PDB file of C-alpha atoms and ligand atoms in Angstrom:
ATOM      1  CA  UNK A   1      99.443 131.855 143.396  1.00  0.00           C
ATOM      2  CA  UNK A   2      97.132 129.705 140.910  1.00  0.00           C
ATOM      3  CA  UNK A   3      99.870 127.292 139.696  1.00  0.00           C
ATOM      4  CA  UNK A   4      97.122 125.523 137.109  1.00  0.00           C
ATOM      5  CA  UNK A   5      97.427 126.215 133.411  1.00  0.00           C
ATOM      6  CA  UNK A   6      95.251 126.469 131.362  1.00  0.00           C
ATOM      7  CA  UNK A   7      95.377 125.437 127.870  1.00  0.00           C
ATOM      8  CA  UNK A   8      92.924 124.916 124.825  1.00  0.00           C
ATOM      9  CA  UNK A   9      93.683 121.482 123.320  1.00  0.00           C
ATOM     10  CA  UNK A  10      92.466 120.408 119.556  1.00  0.00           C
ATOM     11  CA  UNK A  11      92.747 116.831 118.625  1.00  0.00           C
ATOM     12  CA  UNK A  12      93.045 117.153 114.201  1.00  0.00           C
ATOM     13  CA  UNK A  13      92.801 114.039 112.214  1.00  0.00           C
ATOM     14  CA  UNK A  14      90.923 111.868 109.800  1.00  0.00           C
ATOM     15  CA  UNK A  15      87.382 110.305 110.615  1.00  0.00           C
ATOM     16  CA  UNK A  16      87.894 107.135 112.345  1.00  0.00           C
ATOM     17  CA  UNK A  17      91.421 107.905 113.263  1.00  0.00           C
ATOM     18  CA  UNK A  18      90.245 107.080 117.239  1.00  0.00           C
ATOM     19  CA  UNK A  19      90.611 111.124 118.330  1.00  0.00           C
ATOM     20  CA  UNK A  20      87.296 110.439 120.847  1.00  0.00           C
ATOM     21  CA  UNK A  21      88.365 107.347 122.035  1.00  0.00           C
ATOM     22  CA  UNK A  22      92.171 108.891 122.852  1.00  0.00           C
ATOM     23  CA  UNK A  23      89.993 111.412 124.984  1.00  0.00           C
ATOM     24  CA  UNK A  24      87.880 109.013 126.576  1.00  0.00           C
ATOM     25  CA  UNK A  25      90.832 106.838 127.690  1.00  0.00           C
ATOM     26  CA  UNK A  26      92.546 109.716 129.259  1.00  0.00           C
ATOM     27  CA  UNK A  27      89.325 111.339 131.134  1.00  0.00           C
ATOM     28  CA  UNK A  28      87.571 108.047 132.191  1.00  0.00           C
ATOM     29  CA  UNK A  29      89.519 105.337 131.361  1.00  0.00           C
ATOM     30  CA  UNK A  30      87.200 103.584 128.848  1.00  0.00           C
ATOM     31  CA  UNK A  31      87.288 101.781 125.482  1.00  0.00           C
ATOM     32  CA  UNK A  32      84.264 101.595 123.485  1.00  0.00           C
ATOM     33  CA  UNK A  33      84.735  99.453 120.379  1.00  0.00           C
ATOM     34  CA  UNK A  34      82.032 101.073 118.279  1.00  0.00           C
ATOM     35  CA  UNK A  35      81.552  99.474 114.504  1.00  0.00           C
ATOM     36  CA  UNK A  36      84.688  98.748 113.371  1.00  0.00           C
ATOM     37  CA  UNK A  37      83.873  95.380 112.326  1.00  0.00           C
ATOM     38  CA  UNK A  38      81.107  96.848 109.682  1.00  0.00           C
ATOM     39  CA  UNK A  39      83.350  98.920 108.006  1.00  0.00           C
ATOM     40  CA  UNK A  40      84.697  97.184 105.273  1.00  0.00           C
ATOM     41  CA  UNK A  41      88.191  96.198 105.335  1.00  0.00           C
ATOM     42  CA  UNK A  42      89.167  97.957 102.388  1.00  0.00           C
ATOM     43  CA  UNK A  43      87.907 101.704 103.610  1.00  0.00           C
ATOM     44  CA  UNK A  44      89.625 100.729 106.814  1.00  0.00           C
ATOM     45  CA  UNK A  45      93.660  99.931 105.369  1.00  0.00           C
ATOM     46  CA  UNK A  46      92.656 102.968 103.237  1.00  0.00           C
ATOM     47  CA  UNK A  47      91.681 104.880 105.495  1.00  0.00           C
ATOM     48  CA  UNK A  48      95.243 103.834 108.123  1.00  0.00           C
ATOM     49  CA  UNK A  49      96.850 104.585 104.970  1.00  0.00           C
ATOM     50  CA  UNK A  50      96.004 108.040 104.333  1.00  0.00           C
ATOM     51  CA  UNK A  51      95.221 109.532 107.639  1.00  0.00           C
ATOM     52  CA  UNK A  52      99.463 109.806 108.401  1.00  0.00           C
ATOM     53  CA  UNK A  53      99.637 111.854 104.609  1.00  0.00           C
ATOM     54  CA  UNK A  54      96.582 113.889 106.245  1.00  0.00           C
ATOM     55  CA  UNK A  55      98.393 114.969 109.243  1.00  0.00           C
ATOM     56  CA  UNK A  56     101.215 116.035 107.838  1.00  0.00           C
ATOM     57  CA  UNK A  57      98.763 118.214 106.085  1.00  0.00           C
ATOM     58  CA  UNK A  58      97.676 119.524 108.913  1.00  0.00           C
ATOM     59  CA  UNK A  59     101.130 119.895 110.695  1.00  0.00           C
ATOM     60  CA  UNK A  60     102.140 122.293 107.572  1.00  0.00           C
ATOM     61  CA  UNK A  61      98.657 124.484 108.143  1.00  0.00           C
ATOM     62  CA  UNK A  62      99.315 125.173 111.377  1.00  0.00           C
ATOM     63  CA  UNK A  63     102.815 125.701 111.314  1.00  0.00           C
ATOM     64  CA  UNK A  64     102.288 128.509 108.833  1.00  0.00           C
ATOM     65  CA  UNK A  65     100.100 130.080 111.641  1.00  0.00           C
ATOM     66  CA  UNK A  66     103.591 130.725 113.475  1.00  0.00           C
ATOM     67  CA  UNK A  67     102.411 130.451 117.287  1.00  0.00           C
ATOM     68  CA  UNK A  68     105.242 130.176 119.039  1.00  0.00           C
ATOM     69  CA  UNK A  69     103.324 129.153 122.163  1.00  0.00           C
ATOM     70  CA  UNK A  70     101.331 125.841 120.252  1.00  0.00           C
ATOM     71  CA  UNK A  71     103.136 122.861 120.911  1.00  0.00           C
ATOM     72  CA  UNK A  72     102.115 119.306 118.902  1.00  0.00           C
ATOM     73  CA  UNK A  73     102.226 116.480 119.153  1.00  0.00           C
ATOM     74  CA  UNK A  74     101.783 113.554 116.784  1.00  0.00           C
ATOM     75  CA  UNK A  75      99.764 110.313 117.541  1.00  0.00           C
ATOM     76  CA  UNK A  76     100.499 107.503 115.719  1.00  0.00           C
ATOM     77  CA  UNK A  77      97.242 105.648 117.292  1.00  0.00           C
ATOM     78  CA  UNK A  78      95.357 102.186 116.837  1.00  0.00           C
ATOM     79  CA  UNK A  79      99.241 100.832 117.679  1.00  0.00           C
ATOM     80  CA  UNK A  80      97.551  97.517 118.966  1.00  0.00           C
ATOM     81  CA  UNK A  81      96.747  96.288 115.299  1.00  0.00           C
ATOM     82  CA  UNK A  82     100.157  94.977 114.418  1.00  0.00           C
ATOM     83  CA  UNK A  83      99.218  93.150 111.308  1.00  0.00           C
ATOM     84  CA  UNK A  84      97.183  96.472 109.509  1.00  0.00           C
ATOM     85  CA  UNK A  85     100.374  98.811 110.378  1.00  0.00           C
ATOM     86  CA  UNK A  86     100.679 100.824 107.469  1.00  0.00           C
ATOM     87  CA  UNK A  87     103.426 103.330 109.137  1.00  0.00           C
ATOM     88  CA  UNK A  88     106.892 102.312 110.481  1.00  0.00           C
ATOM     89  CA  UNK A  89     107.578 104.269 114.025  1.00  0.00           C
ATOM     90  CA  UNK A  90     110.798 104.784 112.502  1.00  0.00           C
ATOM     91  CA  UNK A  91     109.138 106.645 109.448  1.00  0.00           C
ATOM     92  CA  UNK A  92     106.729 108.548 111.661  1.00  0.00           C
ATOM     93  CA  UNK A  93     109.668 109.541 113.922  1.00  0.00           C
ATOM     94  CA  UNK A  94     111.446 110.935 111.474  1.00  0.00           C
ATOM     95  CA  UNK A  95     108.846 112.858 110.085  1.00  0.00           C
ATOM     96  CA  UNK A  96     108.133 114.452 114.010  1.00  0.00           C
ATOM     97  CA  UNK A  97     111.848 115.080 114.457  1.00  0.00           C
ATOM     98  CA  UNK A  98     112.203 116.613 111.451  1.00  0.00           C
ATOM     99  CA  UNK A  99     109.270 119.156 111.716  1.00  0.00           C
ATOM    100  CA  UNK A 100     109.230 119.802 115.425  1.00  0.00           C
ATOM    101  CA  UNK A 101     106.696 117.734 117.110  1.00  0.00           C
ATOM    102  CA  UNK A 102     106.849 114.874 119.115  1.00  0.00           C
ATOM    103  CA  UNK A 103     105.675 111.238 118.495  1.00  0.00           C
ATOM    104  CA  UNK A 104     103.715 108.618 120.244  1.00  0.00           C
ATOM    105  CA  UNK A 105     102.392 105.196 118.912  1.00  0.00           C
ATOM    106  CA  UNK A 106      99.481 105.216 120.851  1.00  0.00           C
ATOM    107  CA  UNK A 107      96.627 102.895 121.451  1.00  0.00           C
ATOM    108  CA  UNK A 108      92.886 103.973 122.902  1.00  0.00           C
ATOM    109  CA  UNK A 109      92.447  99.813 123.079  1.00  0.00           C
ATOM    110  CA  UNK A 110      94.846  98.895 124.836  1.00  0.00           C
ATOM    111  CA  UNK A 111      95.736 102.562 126.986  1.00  0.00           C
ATOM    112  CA  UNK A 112      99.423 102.410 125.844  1.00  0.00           C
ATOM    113  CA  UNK A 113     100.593 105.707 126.046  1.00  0.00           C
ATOM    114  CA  UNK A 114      97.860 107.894 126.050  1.00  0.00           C
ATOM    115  CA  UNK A 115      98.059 109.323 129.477  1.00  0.00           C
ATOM    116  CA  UNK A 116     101.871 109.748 128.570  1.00  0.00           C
ATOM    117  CA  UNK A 117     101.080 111.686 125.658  1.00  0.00           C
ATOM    118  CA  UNK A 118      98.787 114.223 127.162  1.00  0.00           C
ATOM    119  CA  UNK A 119     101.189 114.560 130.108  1.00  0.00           C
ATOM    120  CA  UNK A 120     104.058 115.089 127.534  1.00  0.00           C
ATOM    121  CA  UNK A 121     102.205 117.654 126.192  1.00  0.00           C
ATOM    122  CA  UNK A 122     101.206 119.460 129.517  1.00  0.00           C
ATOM    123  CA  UNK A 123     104.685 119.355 130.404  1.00  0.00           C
ATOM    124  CA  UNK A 124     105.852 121.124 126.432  1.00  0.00           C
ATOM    125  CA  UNK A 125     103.599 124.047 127.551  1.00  0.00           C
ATOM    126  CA  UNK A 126     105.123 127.324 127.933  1.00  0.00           C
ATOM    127  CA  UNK A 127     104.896 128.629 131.511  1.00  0.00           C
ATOM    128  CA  UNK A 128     104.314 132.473 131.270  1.00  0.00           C
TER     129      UNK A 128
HETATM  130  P1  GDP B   1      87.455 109.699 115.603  1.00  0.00           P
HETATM  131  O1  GDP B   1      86.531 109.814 114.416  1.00  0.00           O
HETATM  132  O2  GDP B   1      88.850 110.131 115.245  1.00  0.00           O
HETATM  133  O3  GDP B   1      86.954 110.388 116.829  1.00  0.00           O
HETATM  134  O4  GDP B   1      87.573 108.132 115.901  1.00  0.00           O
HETATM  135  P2  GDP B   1      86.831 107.260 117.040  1.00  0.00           P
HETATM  136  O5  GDP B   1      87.376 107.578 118.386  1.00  0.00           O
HETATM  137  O6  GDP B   1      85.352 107.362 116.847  1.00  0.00           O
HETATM  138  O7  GDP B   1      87.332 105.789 116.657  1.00  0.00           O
HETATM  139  C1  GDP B   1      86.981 105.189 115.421  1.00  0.00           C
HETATM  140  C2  GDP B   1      86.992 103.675 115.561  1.00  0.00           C
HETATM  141  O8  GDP B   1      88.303 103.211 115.842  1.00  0.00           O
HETATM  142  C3  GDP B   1      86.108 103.153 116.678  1.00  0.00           C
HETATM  143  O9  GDP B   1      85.520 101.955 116.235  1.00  0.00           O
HETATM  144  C4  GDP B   1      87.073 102.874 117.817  1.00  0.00           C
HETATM  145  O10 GDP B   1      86.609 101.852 118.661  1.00  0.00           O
HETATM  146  C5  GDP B   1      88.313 102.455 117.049  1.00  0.00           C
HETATM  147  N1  GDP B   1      89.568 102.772 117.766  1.00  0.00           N
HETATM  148  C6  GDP B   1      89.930 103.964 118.274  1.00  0.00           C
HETATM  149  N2  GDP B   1      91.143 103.904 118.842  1.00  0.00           N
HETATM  150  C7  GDP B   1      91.564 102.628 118.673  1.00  0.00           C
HETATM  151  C8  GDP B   1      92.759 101.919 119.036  1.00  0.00           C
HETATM  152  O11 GDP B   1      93.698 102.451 119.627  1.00  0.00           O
HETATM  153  N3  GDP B   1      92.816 100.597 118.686  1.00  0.00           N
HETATM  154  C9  GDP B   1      91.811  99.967 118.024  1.00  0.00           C
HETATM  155  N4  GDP B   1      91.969  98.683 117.735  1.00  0.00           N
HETATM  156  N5  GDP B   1      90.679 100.602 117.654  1.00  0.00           N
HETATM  157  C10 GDP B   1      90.561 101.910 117.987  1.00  0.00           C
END
């Protein structure tokens, strides 16, 4: 029989948190830095600060939906700027653990783990 699955995938997340550049890395394997450098630095910390706060926002709205067949996962993306971290892994895995997800530092940049986490969550999918 058809062993494909199909699945609807929705990438949440604040402006500017790199959600089209994940998918372009995964489906052709391209980077484009587009103007980071004109945004000023102070929107951009902000904005690394809040967008973590934002998805646990998001987490708790869909979890209230209660589909059991949804699976999540949590990117913790732009991992290749080391000096503007404004999350610990260690925070952001504890966070995942504790509500049910999984968690990837990820970078679009640099390709680290982005095919692994769209193949994690191909592999989380329920097989009916
Ligand atoms: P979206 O609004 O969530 O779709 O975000 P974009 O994919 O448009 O990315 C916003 C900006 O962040 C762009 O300038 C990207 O080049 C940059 N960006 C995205 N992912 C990364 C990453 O992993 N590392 C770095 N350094 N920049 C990234």
């Amino acid at each position: 029989g058809n062993k494909n699955i199909n699945a609807k995938l929705v990438l949440l997340g604040d402006v500017g948190a790199g959600k089209s550049s994940l998918v372009l890395r995964f489906v052709k394997g391209q980077f484009i830095e587009f103007q980071e450098s004109t945004i000023g630095a102070a929107f951009f910390s902000q904005t690394l600060a809040a967008s973590f706060e934002r998805a646990k926002k998001w987490v708790q709205e869909l979890q209230s939906q209660g589909n059991p067949n949804m699976v999540m996962a949590l990117a913790g993306n732009k991992a290749d700027l080391l000096e503007a971290r404004k999350v610990e892994a260690e925070e952001a895995q504890t966070y995942a653990q504790e509500n049910g997800l999984f968690f990837m530092e990820t970078s679009a940049k640099t390709a680290t783990n982005v095919n692994d986490i769209f193949y994690e969550i191909a592999k989380r999918l329920p097989r009916v």
